mmCIF file of C-alpha atoms in Angstrom:
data_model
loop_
_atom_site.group_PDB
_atom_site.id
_atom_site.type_symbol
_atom_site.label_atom_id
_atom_site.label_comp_id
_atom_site.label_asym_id
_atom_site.label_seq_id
_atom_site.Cartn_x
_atom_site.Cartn_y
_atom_site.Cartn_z
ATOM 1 C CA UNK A 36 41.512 -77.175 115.510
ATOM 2 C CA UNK A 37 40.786 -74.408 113.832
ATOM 3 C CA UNK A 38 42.401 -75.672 110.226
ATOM 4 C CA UNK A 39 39.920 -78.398 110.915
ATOM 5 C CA UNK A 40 37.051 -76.610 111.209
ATOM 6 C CA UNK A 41 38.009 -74.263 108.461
ATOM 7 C CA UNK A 42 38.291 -77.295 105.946
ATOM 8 C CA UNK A 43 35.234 -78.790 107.688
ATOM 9 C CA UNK A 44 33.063 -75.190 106.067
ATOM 10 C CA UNK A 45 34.799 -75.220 103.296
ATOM 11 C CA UNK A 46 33.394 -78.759 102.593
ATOM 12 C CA UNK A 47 30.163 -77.664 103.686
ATOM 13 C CA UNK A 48 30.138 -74.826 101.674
ATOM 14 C CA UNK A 49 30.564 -77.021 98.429
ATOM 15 C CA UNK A 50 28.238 -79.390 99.312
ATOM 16 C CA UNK A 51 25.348 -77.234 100.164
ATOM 17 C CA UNK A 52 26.194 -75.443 96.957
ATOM 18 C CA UNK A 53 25.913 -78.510 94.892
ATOM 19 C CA UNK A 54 22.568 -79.847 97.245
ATOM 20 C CA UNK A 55 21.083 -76.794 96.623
ATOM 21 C CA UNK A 56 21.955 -76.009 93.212
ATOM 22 C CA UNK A 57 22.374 -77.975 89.942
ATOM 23 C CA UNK A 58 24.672 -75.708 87.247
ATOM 24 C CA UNK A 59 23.263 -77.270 84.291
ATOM 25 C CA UNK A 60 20.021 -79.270 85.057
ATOM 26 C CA UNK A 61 16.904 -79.533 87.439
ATOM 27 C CA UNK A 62 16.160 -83.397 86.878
ATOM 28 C CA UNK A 63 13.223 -84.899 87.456
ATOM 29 C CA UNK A 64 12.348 -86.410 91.323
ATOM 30 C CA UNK A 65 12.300 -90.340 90.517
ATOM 31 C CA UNK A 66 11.606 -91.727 93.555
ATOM 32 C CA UNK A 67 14.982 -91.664 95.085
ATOM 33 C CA UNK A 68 15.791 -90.272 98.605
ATOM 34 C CA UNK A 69 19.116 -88.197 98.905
ATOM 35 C CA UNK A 70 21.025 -87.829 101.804
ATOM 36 C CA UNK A 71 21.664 -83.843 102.262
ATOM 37 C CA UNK A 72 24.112 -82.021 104.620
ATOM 38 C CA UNK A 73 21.324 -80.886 106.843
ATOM 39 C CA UNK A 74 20.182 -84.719 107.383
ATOM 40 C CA UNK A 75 23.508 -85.834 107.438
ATOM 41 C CA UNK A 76 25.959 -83.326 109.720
ATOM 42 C CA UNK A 77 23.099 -80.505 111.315
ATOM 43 C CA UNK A 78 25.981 -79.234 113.629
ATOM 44 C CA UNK A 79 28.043 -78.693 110.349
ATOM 45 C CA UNK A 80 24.982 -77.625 108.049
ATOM 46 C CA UNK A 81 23.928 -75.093 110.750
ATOM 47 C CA UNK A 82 27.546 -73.945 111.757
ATOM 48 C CA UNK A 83 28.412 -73.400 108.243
ATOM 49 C CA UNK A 84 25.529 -70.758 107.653
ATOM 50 C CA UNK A 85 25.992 -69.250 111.170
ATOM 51 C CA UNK A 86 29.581 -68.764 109.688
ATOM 52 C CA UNK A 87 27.504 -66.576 106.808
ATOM 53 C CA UNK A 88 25.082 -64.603 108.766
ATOM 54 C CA UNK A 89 28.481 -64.010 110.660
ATOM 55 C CA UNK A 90 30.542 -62.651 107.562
ATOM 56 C CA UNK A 91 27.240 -60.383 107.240
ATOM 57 C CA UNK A 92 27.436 -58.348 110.067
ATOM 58 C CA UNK A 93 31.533 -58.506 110.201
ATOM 59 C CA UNK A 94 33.358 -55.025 108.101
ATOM 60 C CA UNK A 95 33.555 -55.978 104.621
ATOM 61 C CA UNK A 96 32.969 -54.823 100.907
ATOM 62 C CA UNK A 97 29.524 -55.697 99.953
ATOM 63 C CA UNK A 98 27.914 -57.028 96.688
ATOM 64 C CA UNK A 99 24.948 -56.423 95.336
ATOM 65 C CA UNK A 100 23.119 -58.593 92.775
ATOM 66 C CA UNK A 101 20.517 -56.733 90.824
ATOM 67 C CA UNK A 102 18.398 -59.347 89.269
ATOM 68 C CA UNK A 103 16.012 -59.033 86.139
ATOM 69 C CA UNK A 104 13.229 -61.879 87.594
ATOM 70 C CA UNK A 105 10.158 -62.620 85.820
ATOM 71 C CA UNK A 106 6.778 -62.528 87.847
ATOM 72 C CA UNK A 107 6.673 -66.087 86.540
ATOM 73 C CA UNK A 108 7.506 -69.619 87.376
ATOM 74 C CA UNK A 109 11.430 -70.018 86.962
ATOM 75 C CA UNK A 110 12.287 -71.652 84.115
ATOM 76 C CA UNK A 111 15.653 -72.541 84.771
ATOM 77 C CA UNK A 112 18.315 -72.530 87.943
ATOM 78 C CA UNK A 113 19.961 -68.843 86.714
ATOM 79 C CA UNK A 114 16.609 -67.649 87.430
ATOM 80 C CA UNK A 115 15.999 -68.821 91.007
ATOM 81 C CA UNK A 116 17.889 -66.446 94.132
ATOM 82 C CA UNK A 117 19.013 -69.154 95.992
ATOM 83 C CA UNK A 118 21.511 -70.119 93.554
ATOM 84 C CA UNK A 119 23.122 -66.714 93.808
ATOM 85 C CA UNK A 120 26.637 -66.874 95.677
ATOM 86 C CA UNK A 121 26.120 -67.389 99.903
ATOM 87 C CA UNK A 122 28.513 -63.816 100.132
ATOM 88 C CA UNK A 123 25.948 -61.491 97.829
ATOM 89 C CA UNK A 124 24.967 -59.102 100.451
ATOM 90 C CA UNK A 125 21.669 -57.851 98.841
ATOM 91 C CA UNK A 126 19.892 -58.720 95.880
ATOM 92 C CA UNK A 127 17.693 -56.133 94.346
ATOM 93 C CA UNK A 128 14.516 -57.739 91.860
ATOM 94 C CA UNK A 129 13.979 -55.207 89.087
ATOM 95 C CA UNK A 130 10.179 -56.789 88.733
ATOM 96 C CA UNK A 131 8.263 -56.334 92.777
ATOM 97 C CA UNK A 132 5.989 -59.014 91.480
ATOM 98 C CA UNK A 133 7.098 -62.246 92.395
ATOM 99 C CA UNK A 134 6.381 -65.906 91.319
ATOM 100 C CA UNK A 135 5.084 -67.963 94.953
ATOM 101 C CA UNK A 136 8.355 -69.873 94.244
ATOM 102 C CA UNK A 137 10.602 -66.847 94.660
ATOM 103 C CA UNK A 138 8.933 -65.540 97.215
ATOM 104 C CA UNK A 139 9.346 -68.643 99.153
ATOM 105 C CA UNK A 140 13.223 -68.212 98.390
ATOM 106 C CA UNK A 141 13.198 -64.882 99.300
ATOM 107 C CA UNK A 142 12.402 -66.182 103.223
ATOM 108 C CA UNK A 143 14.490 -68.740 102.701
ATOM 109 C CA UNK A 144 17.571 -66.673 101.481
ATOM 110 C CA UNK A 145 17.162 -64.253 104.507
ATOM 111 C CA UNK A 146 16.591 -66.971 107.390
ATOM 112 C CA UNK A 147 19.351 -68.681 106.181
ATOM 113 C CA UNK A 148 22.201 -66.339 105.014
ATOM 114 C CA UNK A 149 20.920 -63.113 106.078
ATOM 115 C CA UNK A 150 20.754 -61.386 102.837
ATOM 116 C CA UNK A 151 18.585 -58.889 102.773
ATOM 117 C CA UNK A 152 15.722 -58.467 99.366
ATOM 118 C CA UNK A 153 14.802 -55.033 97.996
ATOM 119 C CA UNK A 154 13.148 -54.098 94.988
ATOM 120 C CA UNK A 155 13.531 -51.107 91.950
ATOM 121 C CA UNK A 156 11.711 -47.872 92.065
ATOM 122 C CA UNK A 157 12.990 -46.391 88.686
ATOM 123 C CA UNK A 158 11.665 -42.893 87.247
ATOM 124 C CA UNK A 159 12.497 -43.800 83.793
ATOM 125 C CA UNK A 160 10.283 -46.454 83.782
ATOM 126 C CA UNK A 161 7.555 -44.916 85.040
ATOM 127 C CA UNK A 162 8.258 -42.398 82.234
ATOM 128 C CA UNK A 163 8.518 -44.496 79.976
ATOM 129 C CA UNK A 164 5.167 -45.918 80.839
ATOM 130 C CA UNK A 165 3.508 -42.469 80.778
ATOM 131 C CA UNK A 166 4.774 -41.843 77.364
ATOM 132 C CA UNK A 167 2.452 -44.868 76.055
ATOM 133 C CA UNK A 168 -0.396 -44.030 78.021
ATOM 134 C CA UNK A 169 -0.322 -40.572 76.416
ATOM 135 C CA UNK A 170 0.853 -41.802 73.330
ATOM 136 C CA UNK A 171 -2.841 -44.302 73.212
ATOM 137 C CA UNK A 172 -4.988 -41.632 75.200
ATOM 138 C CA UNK A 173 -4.077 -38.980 71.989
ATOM 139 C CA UNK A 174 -4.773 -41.682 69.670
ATOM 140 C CA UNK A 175 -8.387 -42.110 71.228
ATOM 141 C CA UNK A 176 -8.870 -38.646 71.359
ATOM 142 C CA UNK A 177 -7.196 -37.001 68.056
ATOM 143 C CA UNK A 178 -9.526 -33.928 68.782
ATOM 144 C CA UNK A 179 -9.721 -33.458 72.272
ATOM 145 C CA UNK A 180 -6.303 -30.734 72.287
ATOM 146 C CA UNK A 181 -8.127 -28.237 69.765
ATOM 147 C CA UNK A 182 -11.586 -27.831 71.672
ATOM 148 C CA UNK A 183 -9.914 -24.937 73.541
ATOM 149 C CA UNK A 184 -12.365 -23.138 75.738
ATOM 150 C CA UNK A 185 -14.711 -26.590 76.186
ATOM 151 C CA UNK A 186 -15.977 -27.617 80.087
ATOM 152 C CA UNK A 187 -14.016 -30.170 81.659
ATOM 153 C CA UNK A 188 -15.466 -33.856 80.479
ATOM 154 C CA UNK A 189 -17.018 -35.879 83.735
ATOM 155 C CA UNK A 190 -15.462 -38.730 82.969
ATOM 156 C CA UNK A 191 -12.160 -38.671 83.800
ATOM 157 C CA UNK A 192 -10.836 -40.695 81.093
ATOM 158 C CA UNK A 193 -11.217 -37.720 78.959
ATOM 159 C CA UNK A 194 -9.089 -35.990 80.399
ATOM 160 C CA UNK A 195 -5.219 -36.587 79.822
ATOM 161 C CA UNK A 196 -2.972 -36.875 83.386
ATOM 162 C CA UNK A 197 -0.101 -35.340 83.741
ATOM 163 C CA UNK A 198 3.160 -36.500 84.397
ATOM 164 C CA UNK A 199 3.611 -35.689 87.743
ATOM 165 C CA UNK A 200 0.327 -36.539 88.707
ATOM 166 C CA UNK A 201 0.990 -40.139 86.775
ATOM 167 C CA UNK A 202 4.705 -40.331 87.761
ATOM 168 C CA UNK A 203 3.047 -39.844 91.800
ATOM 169 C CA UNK A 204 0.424 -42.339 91.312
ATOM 170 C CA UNK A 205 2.664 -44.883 89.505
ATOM 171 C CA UNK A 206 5.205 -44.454 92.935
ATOM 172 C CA UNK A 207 2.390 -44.773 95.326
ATOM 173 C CA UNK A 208 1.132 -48.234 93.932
ATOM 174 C CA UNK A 209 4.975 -49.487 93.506
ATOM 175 C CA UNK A 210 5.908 -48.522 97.166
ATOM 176 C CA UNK A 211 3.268 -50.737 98.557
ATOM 177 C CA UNK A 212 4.965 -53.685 97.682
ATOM 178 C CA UNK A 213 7.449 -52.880 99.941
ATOM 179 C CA UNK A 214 5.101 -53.920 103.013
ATOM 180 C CA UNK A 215 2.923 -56.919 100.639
ATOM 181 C CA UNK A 216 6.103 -58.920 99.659
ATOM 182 C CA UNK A 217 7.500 -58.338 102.665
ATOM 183 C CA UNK A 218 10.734 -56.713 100.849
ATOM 184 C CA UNK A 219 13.739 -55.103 103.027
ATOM 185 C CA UNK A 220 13.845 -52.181 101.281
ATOM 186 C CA UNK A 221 13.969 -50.138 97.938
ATOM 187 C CA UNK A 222 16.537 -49.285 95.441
ATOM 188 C CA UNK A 223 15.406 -45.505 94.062
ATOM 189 C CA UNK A 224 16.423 -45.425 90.469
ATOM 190 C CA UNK A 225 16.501 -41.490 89.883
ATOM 191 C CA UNK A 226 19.197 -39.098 87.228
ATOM 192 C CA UNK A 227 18.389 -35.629 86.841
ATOM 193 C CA UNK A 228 20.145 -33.074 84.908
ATOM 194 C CA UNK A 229 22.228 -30.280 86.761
ATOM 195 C CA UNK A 230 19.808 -27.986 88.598
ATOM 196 C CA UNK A 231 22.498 -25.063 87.868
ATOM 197 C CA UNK A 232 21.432 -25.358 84.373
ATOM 198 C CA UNK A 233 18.062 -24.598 84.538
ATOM 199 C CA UNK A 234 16.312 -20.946 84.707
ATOM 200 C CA UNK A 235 13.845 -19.656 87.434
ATOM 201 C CA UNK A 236 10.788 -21.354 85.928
ATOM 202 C CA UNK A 237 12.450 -24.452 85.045
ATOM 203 C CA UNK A 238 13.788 -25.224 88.304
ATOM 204 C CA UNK A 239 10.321 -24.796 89.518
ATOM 205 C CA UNK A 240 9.682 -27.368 87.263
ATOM 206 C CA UNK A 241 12.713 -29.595 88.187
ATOM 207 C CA UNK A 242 11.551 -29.656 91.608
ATOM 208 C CA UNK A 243 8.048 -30.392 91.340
ATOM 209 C CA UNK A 244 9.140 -33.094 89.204
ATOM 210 C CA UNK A 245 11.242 -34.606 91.786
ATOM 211 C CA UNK A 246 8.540 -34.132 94.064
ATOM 212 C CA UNK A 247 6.154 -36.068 92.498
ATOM 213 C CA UNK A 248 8.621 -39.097 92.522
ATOM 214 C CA UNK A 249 10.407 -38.969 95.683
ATOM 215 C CA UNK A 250 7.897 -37.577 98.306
ATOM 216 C CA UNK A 251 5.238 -40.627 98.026
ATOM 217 C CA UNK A 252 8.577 -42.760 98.716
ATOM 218 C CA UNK A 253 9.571 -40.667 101.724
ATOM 219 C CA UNK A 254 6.154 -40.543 102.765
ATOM 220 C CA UNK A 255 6.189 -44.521 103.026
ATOM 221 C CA UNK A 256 9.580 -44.990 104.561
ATOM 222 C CA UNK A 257 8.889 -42.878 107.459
ATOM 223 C CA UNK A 258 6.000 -45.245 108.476
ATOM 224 C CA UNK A 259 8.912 -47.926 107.534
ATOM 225 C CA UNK A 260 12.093 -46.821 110.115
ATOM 226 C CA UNK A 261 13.702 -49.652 109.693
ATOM 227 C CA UNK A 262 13.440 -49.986 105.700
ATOM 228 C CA UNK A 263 16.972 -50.612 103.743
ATOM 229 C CA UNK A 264 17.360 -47.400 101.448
ATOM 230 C CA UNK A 265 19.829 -47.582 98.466
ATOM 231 C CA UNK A 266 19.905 -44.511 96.095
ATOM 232 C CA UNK A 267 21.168 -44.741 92.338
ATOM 233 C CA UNK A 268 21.647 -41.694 89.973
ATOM 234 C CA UNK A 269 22.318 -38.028 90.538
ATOM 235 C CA UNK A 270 22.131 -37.611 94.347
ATOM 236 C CA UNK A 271 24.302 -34.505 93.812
ATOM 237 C CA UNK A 272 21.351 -32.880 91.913
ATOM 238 C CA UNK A 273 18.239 -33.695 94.297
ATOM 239 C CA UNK A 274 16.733 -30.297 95.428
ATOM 240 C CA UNK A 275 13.767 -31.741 97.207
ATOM 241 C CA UNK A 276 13.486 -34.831 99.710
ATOM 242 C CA UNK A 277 16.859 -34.581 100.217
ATOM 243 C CA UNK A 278 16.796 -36.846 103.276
ATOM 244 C CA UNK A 279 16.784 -39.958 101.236
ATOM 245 C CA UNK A 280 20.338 -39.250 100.064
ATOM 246 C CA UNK A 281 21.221 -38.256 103.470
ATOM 247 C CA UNK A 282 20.193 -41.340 105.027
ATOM 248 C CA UNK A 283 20.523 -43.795 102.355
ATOM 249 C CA UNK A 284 22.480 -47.042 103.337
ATOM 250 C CA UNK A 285 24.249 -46.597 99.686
ATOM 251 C CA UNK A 286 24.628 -44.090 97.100
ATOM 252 C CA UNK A 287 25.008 -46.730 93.849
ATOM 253 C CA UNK A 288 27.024 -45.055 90.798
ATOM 254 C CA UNK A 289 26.412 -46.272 87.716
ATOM 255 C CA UNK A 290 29.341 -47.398 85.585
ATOM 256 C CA UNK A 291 27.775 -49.082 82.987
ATOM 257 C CA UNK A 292 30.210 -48.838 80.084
ATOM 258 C CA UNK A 293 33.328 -48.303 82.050
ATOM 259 C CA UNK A 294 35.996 -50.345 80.711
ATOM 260 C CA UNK A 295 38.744 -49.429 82.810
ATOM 261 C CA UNK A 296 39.790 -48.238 86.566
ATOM 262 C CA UNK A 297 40.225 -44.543 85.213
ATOM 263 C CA UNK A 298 36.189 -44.695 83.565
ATOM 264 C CA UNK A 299 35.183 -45.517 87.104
ATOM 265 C CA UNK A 300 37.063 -43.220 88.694
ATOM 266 C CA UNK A 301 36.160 -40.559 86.174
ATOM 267 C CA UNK A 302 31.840 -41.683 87.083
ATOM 268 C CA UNK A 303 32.290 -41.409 90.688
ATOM 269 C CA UNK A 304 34.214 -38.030 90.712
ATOM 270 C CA UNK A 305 30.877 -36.419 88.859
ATOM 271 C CA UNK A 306 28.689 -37.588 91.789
ATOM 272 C CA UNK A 307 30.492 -36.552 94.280
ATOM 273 C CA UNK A 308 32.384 -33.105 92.844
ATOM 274 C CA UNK A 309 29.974 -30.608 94.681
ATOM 275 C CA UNK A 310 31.057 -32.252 97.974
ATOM 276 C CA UNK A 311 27.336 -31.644 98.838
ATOM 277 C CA UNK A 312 26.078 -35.808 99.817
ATOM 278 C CA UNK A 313 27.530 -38.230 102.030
ATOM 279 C CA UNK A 314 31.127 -39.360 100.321
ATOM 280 C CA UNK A 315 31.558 -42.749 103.074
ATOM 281 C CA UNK A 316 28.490 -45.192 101.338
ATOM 282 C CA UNK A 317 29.765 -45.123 97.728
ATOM 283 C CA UNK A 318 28.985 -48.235 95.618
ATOM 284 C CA UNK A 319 30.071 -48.801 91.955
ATOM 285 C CA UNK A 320 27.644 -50.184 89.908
ATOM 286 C CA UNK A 321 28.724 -52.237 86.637
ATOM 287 C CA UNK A 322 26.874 -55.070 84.445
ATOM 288 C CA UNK A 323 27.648 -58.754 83.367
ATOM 289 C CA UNK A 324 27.920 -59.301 79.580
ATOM 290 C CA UNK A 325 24.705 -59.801 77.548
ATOM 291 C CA UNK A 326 23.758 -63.534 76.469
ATOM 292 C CA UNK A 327 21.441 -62.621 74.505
ATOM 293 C CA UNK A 328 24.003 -60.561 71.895
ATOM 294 C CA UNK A 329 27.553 -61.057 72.418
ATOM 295 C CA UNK A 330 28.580 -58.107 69.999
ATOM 296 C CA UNK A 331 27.979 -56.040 73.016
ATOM 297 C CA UNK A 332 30.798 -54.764 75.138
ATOM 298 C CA UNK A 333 28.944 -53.726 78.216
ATOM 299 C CA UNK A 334 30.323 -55.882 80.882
ATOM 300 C CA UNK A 335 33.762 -56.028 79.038
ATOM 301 C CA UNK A 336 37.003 -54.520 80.621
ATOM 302 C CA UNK A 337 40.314 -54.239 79.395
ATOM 303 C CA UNK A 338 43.051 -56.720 80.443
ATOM 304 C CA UNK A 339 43.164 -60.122 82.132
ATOM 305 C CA UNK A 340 42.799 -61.225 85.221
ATOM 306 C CA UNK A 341 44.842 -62.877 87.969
ATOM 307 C CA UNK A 342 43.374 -66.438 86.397
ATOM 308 C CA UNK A 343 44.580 -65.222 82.887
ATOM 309 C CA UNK A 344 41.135 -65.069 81.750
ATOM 310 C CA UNK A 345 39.514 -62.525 80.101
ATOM 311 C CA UNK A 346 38.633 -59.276 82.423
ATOM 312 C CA UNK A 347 35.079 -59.137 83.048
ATOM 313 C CA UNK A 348 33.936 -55.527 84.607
ATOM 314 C CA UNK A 349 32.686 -57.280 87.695
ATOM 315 C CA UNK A 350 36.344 -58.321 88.378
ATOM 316 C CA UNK A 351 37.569 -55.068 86.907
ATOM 317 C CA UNK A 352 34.993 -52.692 89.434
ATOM 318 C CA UNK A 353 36.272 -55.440 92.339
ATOM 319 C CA UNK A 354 39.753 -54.936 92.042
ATOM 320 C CA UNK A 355 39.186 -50.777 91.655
ATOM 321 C CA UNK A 356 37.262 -51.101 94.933
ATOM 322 C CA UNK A 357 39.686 -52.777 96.738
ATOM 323 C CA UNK A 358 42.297 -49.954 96.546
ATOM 324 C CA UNK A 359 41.537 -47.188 98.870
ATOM 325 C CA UNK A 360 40.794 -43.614 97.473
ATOM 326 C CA UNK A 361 41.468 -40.548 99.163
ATOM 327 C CA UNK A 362 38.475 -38.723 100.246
ATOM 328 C CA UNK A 363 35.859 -41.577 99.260
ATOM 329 C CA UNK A 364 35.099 -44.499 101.014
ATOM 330 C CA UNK A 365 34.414 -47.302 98.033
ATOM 331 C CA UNK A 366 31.903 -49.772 99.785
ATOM 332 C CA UNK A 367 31.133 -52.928 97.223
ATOM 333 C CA UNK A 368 30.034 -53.066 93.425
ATOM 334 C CA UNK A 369 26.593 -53.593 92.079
ATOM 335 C CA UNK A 370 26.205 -56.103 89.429
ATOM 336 C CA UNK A 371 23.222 -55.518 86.799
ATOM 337 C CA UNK A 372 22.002 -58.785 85.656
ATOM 338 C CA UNK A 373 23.403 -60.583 88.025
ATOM 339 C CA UNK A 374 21.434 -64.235 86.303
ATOM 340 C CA UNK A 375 23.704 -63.363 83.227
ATOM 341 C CA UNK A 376 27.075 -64.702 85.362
ATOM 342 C CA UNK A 377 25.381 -67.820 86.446
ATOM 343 C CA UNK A 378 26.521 -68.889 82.737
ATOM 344 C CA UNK A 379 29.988 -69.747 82.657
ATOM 345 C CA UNK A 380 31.872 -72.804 81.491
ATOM 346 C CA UNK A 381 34.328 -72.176 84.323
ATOM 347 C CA UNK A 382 31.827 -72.365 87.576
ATOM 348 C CA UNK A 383 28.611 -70.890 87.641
ATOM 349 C CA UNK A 384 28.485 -66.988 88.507
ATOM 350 C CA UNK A 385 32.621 -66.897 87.845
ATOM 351 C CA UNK A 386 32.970 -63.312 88.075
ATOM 352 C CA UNK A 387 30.927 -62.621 90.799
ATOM 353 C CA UNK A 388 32.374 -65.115 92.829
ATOM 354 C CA UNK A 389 35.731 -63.823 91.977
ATOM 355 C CA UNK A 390 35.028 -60.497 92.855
ATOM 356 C CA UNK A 391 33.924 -61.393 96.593
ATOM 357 C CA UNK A 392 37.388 -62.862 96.637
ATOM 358 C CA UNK A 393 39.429 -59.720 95.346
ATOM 359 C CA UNK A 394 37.445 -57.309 97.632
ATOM 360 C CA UNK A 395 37.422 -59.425 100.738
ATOM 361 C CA UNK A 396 39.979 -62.254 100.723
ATOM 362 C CA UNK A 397 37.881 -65.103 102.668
ATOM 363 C CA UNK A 398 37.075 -69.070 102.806
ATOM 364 C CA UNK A 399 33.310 -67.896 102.211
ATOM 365 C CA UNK A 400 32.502 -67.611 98.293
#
């Protein structure tokens, strides 16, 4: 009985996937009225994703999907959630504004499978952002800096921010997505250099700095208990707010340009050296290889692998995870541009797919 209802899911499983998602096309509606699995079999439609929101909550290795989505309309399947593998554990939007269509998906995704939406808080952006505004505010006012000694203008406009008074305003307005899309949680995107490095006045500096982009976030979670934290950077290096390493669900290590086991080894020993953060949430965070300029090796790893195919550092960072470390508990990957994998002659997302299956042997894909 239970080989039969094993094959019975594993049926399911393939045709939901191919109900639900075209690899190549989105044709046209013509008229035409499809029988689906859910019309067809409900016992088998609804027992396959109670199998799913099963898997969730059993001990596994997770994967997260970070996905580069456009506020827009989708333009293609690659850019709609719901064609991301039933086993991704989280998916994390880089843009909080979302198209009515993937927010719709978004419930959908989470009443169905259980997989939980967050969003990106990074400081670099928000940096980067400041550097414009200052950049065009100097431009406008090429005379401003030299009138030393000159009253304050009224309108504020005049005046240039600062950084951490624009880095604090920038996190306040991002965090309230959190409650208006009705996310799970946030992924804060945060690398700071060593603290040891720095003199009296500088660390001063350091930590108001930090301040100014973690305490509006820490502010909002506590009014949000139940909020799914993930933190990515130098965790080892926060001096202020230090509760959102603490308590975050995951500690993501970036591993961008790894291209072997050793490189990711090497990137998580930095994080966790001092010994001073929690070492049992670690997760290893590597990218897909770019479509857009295939000259690139990000995403490339040495070797082949078990299918003889070319090693991919999403199968690469799966099959480091899988083997235990002493000391460190290595909880899932991270994928960066996760739409990137949906691309593959083989079967769409290939190597993430693959990866599920190296970290946690199981009918479920």
């Amino acid at each position: 009985m239970k080989n039969n209802i094993f094959k019975a899911l594993i049926l399911a499983a393939a045709a939901i996937s191919l109900a639900s998602c075209s690899e190549w096309t989105e044709p046209e509606p013509v008229g035409f009225n499809y029988a689906t699995l859910e019309g067809k079999n409900p016992d088998l439609y609804e027992a396959y994703y109670q199998s799913i929101r099963d898997y969730r909550k059993s001990e596994h290795k997770v994967v997260i999907a970070k996905f580069r989505n456009k506020a827009t309309t989708p333009a293609g399947r690659a850019e709609h959630i719901t064609c991301l593998p039933d086993s991704v554990d989280y998916i994390i939007l880089q843009n909080p504004k979302v198209s009515e269509i993937i927010a719709n998906e978004m419930k959908e995704v989470r009443s169905l499978k259980d997989q939980k939406i967050l969003y990106q808080i990074e400081y670099k952006a928000i940096e980067n952002d400041y550097k414009a505004y200052a950049e065009a505010w100097n431009d406008a006012h090429p005379t401003k800096e030299a009138e030393a000694g000159k009253e304050t203008p009224s309108d504020p406009a005049d005046t240039l921010v600062s950084l951490n008074t624009y880095v604090r305003t920038a996190v306040k307005a991002k965090i309230a997505y959190l409650s208006e899309y009705g996310y799970d949680g946030v992924n804060i995107v945060y690398s700071s250099k060593n603290p040891a490095s720095f003199s009296e006045e500088g660390l001063a500096e350091l930590k108001a700095a930090q301040a100014a982009f973690l305490d509006p976030i820490e502010e909002a979670l506590a009014a949000n208990e139940d909020a799914i934290v993930f933190f990515e950077g130098t965790p080892q290096f926060m001096l202020v707010d230090v509760k959102l390493v603490e308590n975050a669900d995951y500690l993501i290590v970036s591993a961008t340009s790894a291209v072997n086991e050793s490189e990711l080894s090497y990137e998580l020993s930095l994080v966790n050296r001092y010994g001073n953060i929690p070492n049992d949430r670690f997760i290893i965070s590597v990218t897909t290889r770019s479509i857009e300029d295939p000259t690139l090796t990000d995403g490339t790893f040495s070797g082949t692998d078990r299918n003889g195919k070319d090693m991919t550092a999403i199968i690469g960072a799966a099959e480091w995870t899988a083997k235990a470390t002493s000391g460190v508990v290595k909880a899932g990957i991270a994928v960066e541009n996760a739409q990137n994998d949906y691309y593959n002659l083989h079967m769409i997302y290939y190597s993430i797919r693959e990866a599920i299956s190296i970290m946690n042997p199981s009918p479920i894909k």
